[in-house]
Amino acid sequence: MAALSAEVIGMLAFTLLAFYGVAGWALARTLRQEGEKVEILEHQDRMDTYSPEALAELREWIEENPNDPLVDDARSQYNECVEVLRQTDRHFYDWSDAEIERLDSV
Amino acid sequence: MADVPTKTARAEWGTRFGFLMAMIGAMVGAGNIWRFPYVMGNNGGGAFVLAFLTLLFVLAVPGLMAEVALGRYTNKGVIGAFRDVVGRGGMVGLGVVVLLVNIALMSYYSPVIAWTLYYAVHSLLFTFTGAGFEAEPFMNSLFGNAALMIGLHTIVMGSIAAVLGLGIRRGVERLVVYAVPALVFALLVMVVRGLTLDGAADGLAFAFTIDWAYLTYSDTWIAALGQALFSTGLGWGIALTIGSYLREYDDVPLGGGIFTAIGESSIGILAALAIFPIVFAVGVEPDAGAGLAFVSLVQVFPEIPFGGFVAILFFVGFFLATFTSGLLITEVSVTTISEETRFSRTQTVLGVCGGIWLLGLPSAYSVEVLDYLDFVFGNWGLPLATLMILGVIGWVMGPERLRLLTVNRNAGVHVGRWWNPVIKYVIPTVMIFIMAYFAWENRGTAELYGGIAVIVLFPIIGYAVMSVVEGRRGQPETAEVPGGDD
């Protein structure tokens, strides 16, 4: 194969990294996480459903929208996550004991 | 929400891998194999890749997340999902628009699958490397033989009915977990074969040289936009349907957005890496569009060592790509109609596939009809369907609610507030722009009149049908979530 210019090689490398790197990362991460979830569910049948950041956002929204038609759904999902965090010993997201301690139902 | 989503005894993907392969299998179709490589080559190579990647991350990834999330949130097909969001009444007809576009799309896509099937069978017979084979007369003999085309169209729809009839896990999932990796394997072998040929470097240079000037051309961005939105299948109802079979604890953003958009585009890149080195090594035209696969490449196979086997890999892979797409496009109608009627899945599969077969006869009979429908639905039908789905999420349900309740629930990556304006403003604006752009470009033509007919008639038909249907079910309810929330 004849020599390729540095520009073509650079673009080719960038393209391979951007597409296969990202797709490979996403595939590996999501399959690994599924494995973790299955393991947690086999161990304790229930699993925390939100990351600390996502749960904080959910709480903020519930407090800011008390009359929203979906606020009951949101509250139920929030409380479910808090309850699971309190009652289980293995968590999917990186919750510290102090963070869980500070949580209360809404 | 008029109907609170309930978890029913509904099929689910058996594995995460099955869901991911279904998403990839649905989105990777003919457009990735024959269109992506030459669009890339004709629009500045590396510059096109940069424009494409930008649009993919800004539009396709967030849009796919939204569609999958709506499916998982409602656990319903297109019409049921719309009813959950807009409440009962004629407005549910917006979901019918998506369904009608899907059925129309599949009616002319089935003959395209038939072409790939015909070429796959002939590759297995080593026709393309036989003595005296001529590519163009061979293709014309297929397109000019109406009985053969209709027969192949019948086989395709019959095969799709057979797989769909087996159900989500036993039929669709079982097929896609083998078909998609087989397609990737076939293309990889072609890449290796192509790169070892003399002249392969010219092919790579054609595809990957960066011509920065192209980033200043509107045509480059329009081409990248079309490829980023339509090759990912955003807004067709497919991602919504596939998402409706997700399990409770599954993740949406990683698999439903990032992996699907980037993964299916990776197959387009793989096709470019597989095709261009071979095409340039033999010296045929790289920008022949559909002809690239059916005329140019076919002429290449006799010229390269083991060309007969490379032809098998290419055309069997090509057939798998189109067949899995057709399968999932049809599944949108099957899921939706079986939920909306009292028919069993088997009855629905037979009815839907039979209906699509009937509607597909003109496209099977005439390539001109197929081209016309492809143009009309590609430029107006699909943007309209996308506008319906993303419009309902953005302006009725509100992206913030969907993000908090579904997108970030059990998610592997956190999706921030940046997502809301993309869903509410950016994607709908882009869809309106696409329809307006192609209307201006095609003013005074039969294509535009067809597009106007779709844009005007489909919503009217949808509204009228659902007004009657919902009226029979009971008094129309007002949606409980009026207006967007952000």
XYZ file of C-alpha atoms in Angstrom:
592
model
C 0.000 0.000 0.000
C 1.376 3.399 -0.975
C 2.224 5.832 1.803
C -0.576 7.933 3.224
C -0.077 11.581 4.115
C 0.168 12.551 7.789
C -3.124 14.407 7.439
C -4.986 11.326 6.206
C -3.428 9.121 8.877
C -4.341 11.699 11.532
C -7.929 11.962 10.350
C -8.216 8.196 10.087
C -6.920 7.792 13.638
C -9.274 10.478 14.930
C -12.253 8.889 13.157
C -11.470 5.425 14.483
C -11.043 6.786 17.987
C -14.153 8.980 17.846
C -16.422 6.263 16.526
C -15.043 2.931 17.673
C -13.568 4.370 20.856
C -16.861 5.909 21.962
C -19.033 3.013 20.741
C -16.695 0.473 22.337
C -16.629 2.411 25.609
C -20.430 2.712 25.678
C -20.907 -0.976 24.844
C -18.402 -2.200 27.418
C -19.704 0.143 30.114
C -23.377 -0.654 29.610
C -22.797 -4.428 29.525
C -20.594 -4.249 32.613
C -23.242 -2.213 34.398
C -25.898 -4.738 33.443
C -23.737 -7.423 35.042
C -23.441 -5.331 38.197
C -27.181 -4.734 38.278
C -28.010 -8.400 37.834
C -25.581 -9.302 40.605
C -27.084 -6.710 42.969
C -30.637 -7.820 42.150
C -29.753 -11.476 42.744
C -28.199 -10.520 46.083
C -30.956 -8.299 47.472
C -33.819 -8.178 44.954
C -33.932 -4.367 45.023
C -31.623 -1.679 43.729
C -31.074 2.053 44.140
C -32.511 3.788 41.085
C -30.843 7.218 41.059
C -27.338 8.610 41.353
C -26.831 11.245 44.101
C -26.861 14.047 41.503
C -29.987 12.753 39.736
C -31.854 12.205 43.011
C -30.998 15.741 44.169
C -32.380 17.125 40.895
C -35.527 15.061 41.300
C -36.059 16.391 44.816
C -35.484 19.944 43.676
C -38.105 19.528 40.948
C -40.639 18.001 43.358
C -40.223 20.933 45.732
C -40.499 23.490 42.943
C -43.536 21.873 41.287
C -45.879 20.732 44.066
C -48.966 20.967 41.844
C -47.573 19.247 38.792
C -49.718 16.300 37.599
C -46.650 14.070 37.658
C -45.412 15.094 41.060
C -46.908 11.983 42.681
C -45.020 9.741 40.270
C -41.850 11.715 40.940
C -42.347 11.554 44.715
C -42.998 7.835 44.554
C -39.809 7.236 42.557
C -37.826 9.448 44.918
C -39.087 7.727 48.036
C -38.555 4.294 46.516
C -34.902 5.118 45.913
C -34.441 6.504 49.447
C -36.087 3.442 50.960
C -33.915 1.043 48.963
C -30.770 2.956 49.904
C -31.656 2.709 53.584
C -32.670 -0.932 53.541
C -29.981 -2.473 51.364
C -26.266 -2.915 51.801
C -25.105 -3.028 48.184
C -25.662 -0.039 45.926
C -25.289 0.479 42.213
C -24.385 4.153 42.429
C -21.616 5.620 44.540
C -23.554 6.551 47.646
C -21.617 7.247 50.821
C -23.100 6.391 54.195
C -23.165 10.087 55.091
C -25.162 10.917 51.947
C -27.689 8.182 52.686
C -27.914 9.353 56.283
C -28.867 12.829 55.142
C -31.698 11.607 52.893
C -35.297 11.793 53.939
C -38.573 11.076 52.153
C -40.549 13.834 50.441
C -50.969 11.973 31.931
C -54.414 10.749 31.065
C -53.512 7.114 31.536
C -51.055 6.380 34.264
C -48.453 4.042 32.810
C -48.893 0.587 34.200
C -46.507 -2.298 34.088
C -48.321 -4.968 32.178
C -47.366 -8.531 31.356
C -45.401 -7.419 28.347
C -42.496 -8.920 26.468
C -39.034 -7.669 27.429
C -35.600 -8.033 25.907
C -33.930 -11.098 27.347
C -30.532 -9.411 27.544
C -29.011 -5.964 27.329
C -27.009 -7.186 24.332
C -30.261 -8.165 22.596
C -31.657 -4.659 23.068
C -28.457 -3.056 21.787
C -28.295 -5.301 18.737
C -31.963 -4.575 18.001
C -31.231 -0.848 18.108
C -28.200 -1.219 15.843
C -29.975 -3.698 13.573
C -32.901 -1.325 13.207
C -30.791 1.706 12.390
C -28.161 0.143 10.133
C -29.709 -0.208 6.747
C -29.038 0.449 3.097
C -28.186 4.095 3.832
C -25.173 3.126 5.924
C -23.773 0.655 3.428
C -24.106 2.501 0.155
C -24.883 6.101 1.081
C -22.550 6.937 3.944
C -19.306 6.107 2.103
C -19.980 8.166 -0.989
C -21.604 11.106 0.848
C -18.497 11.207 2.993
C -16.176 11.084 0.002
C -18.094 13.761 -1.877
C -18.307 16.236 0.985
C -14.784 16.836 2.042
C -13.919 13.465 3.592
C -12.553 14.353 7.008
C -14.458 17.660 7.055
C -17.700 15.750 6.563
C -16.791 13.409 9.412
C -16.310 16.400 11.729
C -19.639 17.966 10.706
C -21.356 14.594 11.019
C -19.919 13.902 14.466
C -20.960 17.345 15.694
C -24.551 16.850 14.561
C -24.608 13.313 15.853
C -23.742 14.431 19.386
C -25.858 17.580 19.332
C -29.014 16.130 17.767
C -29.103 12.382 17.245
C -27.821 11.225 20.639
C -30.197 13.422 22.721
C -33.084 12.736 20.329
C -32.673 8.963 20.493
C -32.483 9.121 24.291
C -35.803 10.975 24.327
C -37.512 8.500 22.022
C -36.301 5.415 23.879
C -37.206 7.050 27.200
C -40.768 7.766 26.063
C -41.141 4.107 25.059
C -39.857 2.902 28.398
C -41.879 5.422 30.381
C -45.165 4.427 28.776
C -44.377 0.757 28.016
C -46.525 1.163 24.947
C -46.317 1.398 21.192
C -46.544 4.665 19.296
C -50.276 5.391 19.635
C -50.499 4.230 23.250
C -47.496 6.384 24.124
C -49.110 9.414 22.508
C -52.374 8.726 24.370
C -50.474 8.608 27.672
C -49.002 12.016 26.959
C -51.729 13.998 25.160
C -54.788 12.349 26.716
C -57.649 10.743 24.853
C -59.085 12.405 21.766
C -58.175 13.348 18.244
C -54.705 14.546 19.185
C -53.690 10.906 19.613
C -53.838 11.006 15.808
C -50.385 12.596 15.890
C -49.181 9.131 16.794
C -51.074 7.748 13.824
C -49.003 10.073 11.611
C -45.847 8.321 12.833
C -47.447 4.955 12.155
C -48.574 5.917 8.638
C -45.119 7.240 7.756
C -43.618 4.017 9.035
C -45.938 1.829 6.993
C -45.320 3.933 3.871
C -41.583 3.738 4.444
C -41.667 -0.028 4.811
C -43.787 -0.418 1.679
C -40.933 0.792 -0.522
C -38.120 -0.496 1.695
C -39.266 -4.086 1.238
C -38.387 -4.042 -2.498
C -34.967 -2.618 -1.560
C -34.474 -5.592 0.798
C -35.558 -7.745 -2.151
C -32.709 -6.343 -4.272
C -30.169 -7.184 -1.579
C -31.661 -10.660 -1.213
C -31.354 -11.253 -4.955
C -27.718 -10.121 -4.945
C -26.959 -12.162 -1.815
C -28.331 -15.309 -3.448
C -26.332 -14.643 -6.623
C -23.184 -14.007 -4.600
C -23.637 -17.465 -3.060
C -23.943 -18.857 -6.591
C -20.702 -17.021 -7.567
C -22.586 -15.315 -10.383
C -20.515 -12.129 -10.124
C -17.227 -13.873 -10.739
C -18.586 -16.075 -13.521
C -17.472 -15.784 -17.148
C -19.274 -13.145 -19.209
C -20.969 -11.478 -16.243
C -21.976 -7.871 -16.876
C -23.092 -5.734 -13.946
C -25.420 -3.221 -15.530
C -27.492 -5.608 -17.676
C -27.751 -7.881 -14.627
C -29.173 -5.061 -12.488
C -31.500 -3.878 -15.266
C -32.793 -7.404 -15.788
C -33.817 -7.472 -12.133
C -35.430 -4.037 -12.106
C -37.194 -4.701 -15.402
C -38.649 -8.031 -14.318
C -41.815 -7.090 -12.419
C -42.810 -10.693 -11.678
C -39.393 -11.439 -10.173
C -39.438 -8.249 -8.101
C -42.932 -8.941 -6.801
C -41.932 -12.518 -6.000
C -38.877 -11.334 -4.052
C -40.945 -8.661 -2.290
C -43.353 -11.445 -1.277
C -40.515 -13.590 0.075
C -39.150 -10.648 2.074
C -42.479 -9.763 3.677
C -43.193 -13.454 4.305
C -39.829 -13.864 6.051
C -40.390 -10.745 8.132
C -43.821 -12.060 9.126
C -42.273 -15.395 10.122
C -39.663 -13.781 12.404
C -42.075 -11.265 13.913
C -44.627 -14.018 14.470
C -42.181 -15.730 16.811
C -42.247 -12.695 19.095
C -39.750 -10.247 20.529
C -37.437 -12.674 22.314
C -37.791 -15.823 20.231
C -37.944 -14.030 16.894
C -36.470 -10.539 16.768
C -33.844 -10.837 19.519
C -32.683 -14.280 18.464
C -32.088 -13.025 14.917
C -30.429 -9.672 15.637
C -27.894 -10.979 18.157
C -26.391 -13.060 15.337
C -27.165 -10.903 12.293
C -25.568 -7.651 13.497
C -22.259 -9.219 14.615
C -22.258 -11.195 11.327
C -22.610 -7.934 9.383
C -19.728 -6.359 11.324
C -17.593 -9.471 10.791
C -18.310 -9.461 7.048
C -17.315 -5.803 6.736
C -14.184 -6.349 8.833
C -13.027 -9.150 6.556
C -13.662 -6.866 3.583
C -11.599 -4.118 5.226
C -8.670 -6.486 5.672
C -9.027 -7.743 2.105
C -9.312 -4.227 0.705
C -6.346 -2.802 2.593
C -4.034 -5.474 1.237
C -4.764 -4.517 -2.375
C -2.534 -2.243 -4.456
C -4.105 1.191 -4.682
C -5.999 0.886 -1.410
C -4.282 4.037 -0.127
C -6.051 6.103 -2.788
C -9.368 4.936 -1.381
C -8.408 5.933 2.142
C -7.121 9.290 0.885
C -10.438 9.901 -0.944
C -12.427 9.241 2.198
C -10.229 10.746 4.904
C -8.415 13.738 3.414
C -9.664 16.843 5.222
C -10.765 19.634 2.917
C -11.486 22.351 5.490
C -13.262 24.538 2.953
C -16.144 22.053 2.980
C -16.999 23.072 6.534
C -18.005 26.473 5.160
C -20.377 24.991 2.548
C -24.039 24.661 3.480
C -24.284 21.537 1.301
C -21.806 19.730 3.546
C -23.878 20.487 6.643
C -27.148 19.564 4.934
C -25.628 16.242 3.833
C -24.234 15.620 7.328
C -27.569 16.559 8.865
C -29.467 14.153 6.639
C -27.023 11.365 7.389
C -26.929 12.075 11.145
C -30.691 12.204 11.546
C -32.045 9.716 9.075
C -29.388 7.031 9.261
C -29.926 6.923 13.030
C -33.659 6.429 12.552
C -34.515 9.280 14.914
C -38.238 9.940 15.185
C -39.452 6.959 13.184
C -41.046 5.349 16.238
C -38.534 2.479 16.103
C -36.495 3.601 19.113
C -39.742 4.244 21.001
C -40.999 0.734 20.217
C -37.702 -0.957 21.056
C -37.526 1.123 24.256
C -41.012 0.013 25.254
C -39.651 -3.543 25.668
C -36.860 -2.444 28.022
C -36.709 -3.929 31.486
C -37.418 -1.833 34.557
C -33.777 -1.455 35.628
C -32.306 -0.898 32.138
C -30.319 2.184 31.257
C -31.527 4.626 28.583
C -28.755 7.166 27.838
C -25.803 4.814 27.267
C -27.441 2.158 25.128
C -30.433 4.018 23.755
C -28.544 7.184 22.875
C -24.775 7.081 22.788
C -24.116 3.496 21.727
C -26.910 3.405 19.166
C -26.028 6.663 17.423
C -22.267 6.154 17.424
C -22.400 2.380 16.942
C -24.572 2.455 13.857
C -22.478 5.296 12.401
C -19.379 3.198 13.067
C -20.790 0.648 10.677
C -21.076 3.397 8.035
C -17.380 4.189 8.625
C -16.596 0.481 8.426
C -18.441 0.328 5.105
C -16.325 3.238 3.850
C -13.161 1.473 5.005
C -14.324 -1.713 3.316
C -15.554 -0.253 0.056
C -13.188 2.586 -0.923
C -9.899 0.681 -0.866
C -11.438 -2.024 -3.070
C -13.146 0.440 -5.408
C -9.980 2.520 -5.865
C -7.762 -0.524 -6.204
C -9.761 -1.564 -9.250
C -10.431 1.958 -10.505
C -14.230 2.277 -10.660
C -16.344 5.310 -9.798
C -16.657 5.806 -6.028
C -19.655 8.153 -6.099
C -22.269 6.080 -7.860
C -24.870 6.101 -5.087
C -27.020 2.999 -5.140
C -25.023 1.964 -8.180
C -21.928 1.801 -5.976
C -23.220 -1.411 -4.445
C -25.127 -2.879 -7.359
C -22.920 -1.900 -10.300
C -19.465 -0.631 -9.280
C -18.671 -3.145 -6.560
C -20.023 -6.036 -8.570
C -17.480 -5.239 -11.266
C -14.722 -5.240 -8.684
C -15.130 -8.768 -7.386
C -13.796 -10.631 -10.461
C -10.723 -8.379 -10.378
C -9.518 -9.251 -6.877
C -8.236 -12.522 -5.439
C -10.991 -14.446 -3.630
C -13.451 -11.932 -5.060
C -16.268 -14.488 -5.050
C -15.980 -14.913 -1.298
C -15.677 -11.167 -0.731
C -18.893 -10.760 -2.740
C -20.628 -13.257 -0.456
C -19.490 -11.371 2.641
C -20.597 -8.041 1.229
C -23.999 -8.991 -0.137
C -25.002 -11.346 2.667
C -23.969 -8.612 5.134
C -25.844 -6.035 3.087
C -28.948 -8.227 3.094
C -28.734 -8.720 6.875
C -28.455 -4.941 7.352
C -31.555 -4.215 5.282
C -33.534 -7.179 6.612
C -33.040 -6.335 10.296
C -34.031 -2.722 9.577
C -37.163 -3.872 7.787
C -37.949 -6.206 10.648
C -37.851 -3.458 13.279
C -39.618 -0.906 11.071
C -42.477 -3.405 10.711
C -42.397 -4.150 14.454
C -43.439 -0.530 15.105
C -46.787 -1.180 13.392
C -47.187 -4.658 14.872
C -46.644 -3.489 18.460
C -48.898 -0.474 18.044
C -51.755 -2.149 16.199
C -51.806 -5.239 18.414
C -52.092 -2.944 21.443
C -54.814 -0.849 19.899
C -56.967 -3.727 18.689
C -58.133 -7.023 20.100
C -56.188 -8.981 17.509
C -53.532 -11.433 18.665
C -49.904 -10.799 17.771
C -50.052 -13.488 15.072
C -53.152 -11.956 13.510
C -51.599 -8.495 13.680
C -48.338 -9.681 12.122
C -50.247 -11.266 9.240
C -52.443 -8.204 8.789
C -49.591 -5.678 8.937
C -47.235 -7.666 6.711
C -50.058 -8.369 4.273
C -50.994 -4.677 4.167
C -47.389 -3.593 3.635
C -46.991 -6.236 0.932
C -50.027 -4.829 -0.867
C -48.860 -1.217 -0.537
C -45.402 -2.238 -1.692
C -46.535 -3.719 -5.001
C -46.174 -0.435 -6.975
C -42.625 0.040 -5.665
C -41.785 -3.571 -6.456
C -43.229 -3.111 -9.940
C -41.457 0.158 -10.744
C -38.167 1.620 -9.524
C -39.455 5.083 -10.489
C -42.318 4.747 -8.000
C -39.857 3.600 -5.353
C -37.537 6.558 -5.998
C -40.456 8.983 -5.842
C -41.755 7.612 -2.541
C -38.244 7.525 -1.096
C -37.766 11.181 -1.949
C -41.160 12.276 -0.606
C -41.013 10.324 2.637
C -37.286 10.873 3.168
C -37.574 14.648 2.893
C -41.017 15.321 4.364
C -42.525 12.179 5.883
C -39.685 11.302 8.231
C -39.070 14.887 9.440
C -42.830 15.127 10.059
C -42.825 11.914 12.120
C -39.778 13.132 14.062
C -41.499 16.450 14.659
C -44.525 14.609 16.055
C -42.553 12.466 18.509
C -40.048 15.071 19.653
C -42.759 17.756 19.609
C -44.948 15.720 21.957
C -42.028 15.112 24.307
C -40.786 18.696 24.111
C -44.029 20.649 24.120
C -46.641 18.443 25.795
C -44.913 16.141 28.250
C -41.921 18.425 28.770
C -38.353 17.148 28.522
C -37.538 17.934 32.163
C -40.193 15.500 33.393
C -38.976 12.751 31.061
C -35.353 13.422 31.998
C -36.046 13.184 35.732
C -38.537 10.334 35.668
C -36.997 8.062 33.036
C -33.778 9.187 31.352
C -31.766 9.498 34.572
C -33.477 6.629 36.371
C -31.172 3.584 36.480
C -28.894 5.484 34.096
C -25.241 4.681 33.555
C -24.389 8.311 32.760
C -26.069 11.452 34.066
C -27.916 13.610 31.528
C -27.937 17.248 32.591
C -30.336 20.135 31.970
C -28.630 20.957 28.666
C -30.768 18.150 27.227
C -34.078 20.021 27.659
C -33.626 22.857 25.111
C -32.191 20.413 22.570
C -35.392 18.357 22.709
C -37.789 21.268 22.984
C -36.292 23.754 20.527
C -33.310 22.540 18.558
C -34.571 19.261 17.056
C -38.069 20.531 16.123
C -36.494 23.631 14.518
C -34.116 21.460 12.525
C -37.009 19.278 11.316
C -38.994 22.301 10.173
C -35.868 23.644 8.483
C -35.348 20.349 6.615
C -38.920 20.321 5.318
C -38.740 24.002 4.307
C -35.324 23.563 2.681
C -36.454 20.660 0.508
C -39.727 22.420 -0.290
C -37.756 25.410 -1.600
C -35.293 23.203 -3.468
C -38.121 21.273 -5.145
C -40.625 24.059 -5.724
C -42.991 23.354 -8.588
C -42.144 19.629 -8.816
C -44.291 16.532 -8.368
C -42.092 15.596 -5.405
C -43.083 18.738 -3.529
C -46.781 18.134 -4.194
C -46.359 14.641 -2.779
C -44.619 16.111 0.251
C -47.381 18.656 0.794
C -49.950 15.866 0.532
C -48.142 13.905 3.238
C -47.724 16.906 5.543
C -51.372 17.956 5.192
C -53.217 14.661 4.763
C -51.506 12.448 7.320
C -52.322 14.677 10.322
C -55.913 15.097 9.080
C -56.324 11.329 8.619
C -54.756 10.669 12.012
C -56.912 13.226 13.772
C -60.120 12.032 12.076
C -59.457 8.345 12.749
C -58.582 8.827 16.394
C -61.469 11.223 16.975
C -63.830 8.438 15.918
C -61.953 5.640 17.704
C -61.502 7.560 20.945
C -65.087 8.779 20.766
C -66.285 5.168 20.740
C -64.076 4.323 23.705
C -65.615 7.041 25.848
C -65.589 10.746 26.412
C -62.351 12.373 25.347
C -60.227 13.430 28.261
C -58.048 16.464 28.491
C -54.407 15.691 28.914
C -53.330 16.142 32.477
C -50.068 17.667 31.430
C -50.955 20.705 29.347
C -48.030 22.534 27.855
C -44.331 21.963 28.255
C -42.759 22.435 31.640
C -39.626 24.260 30.680
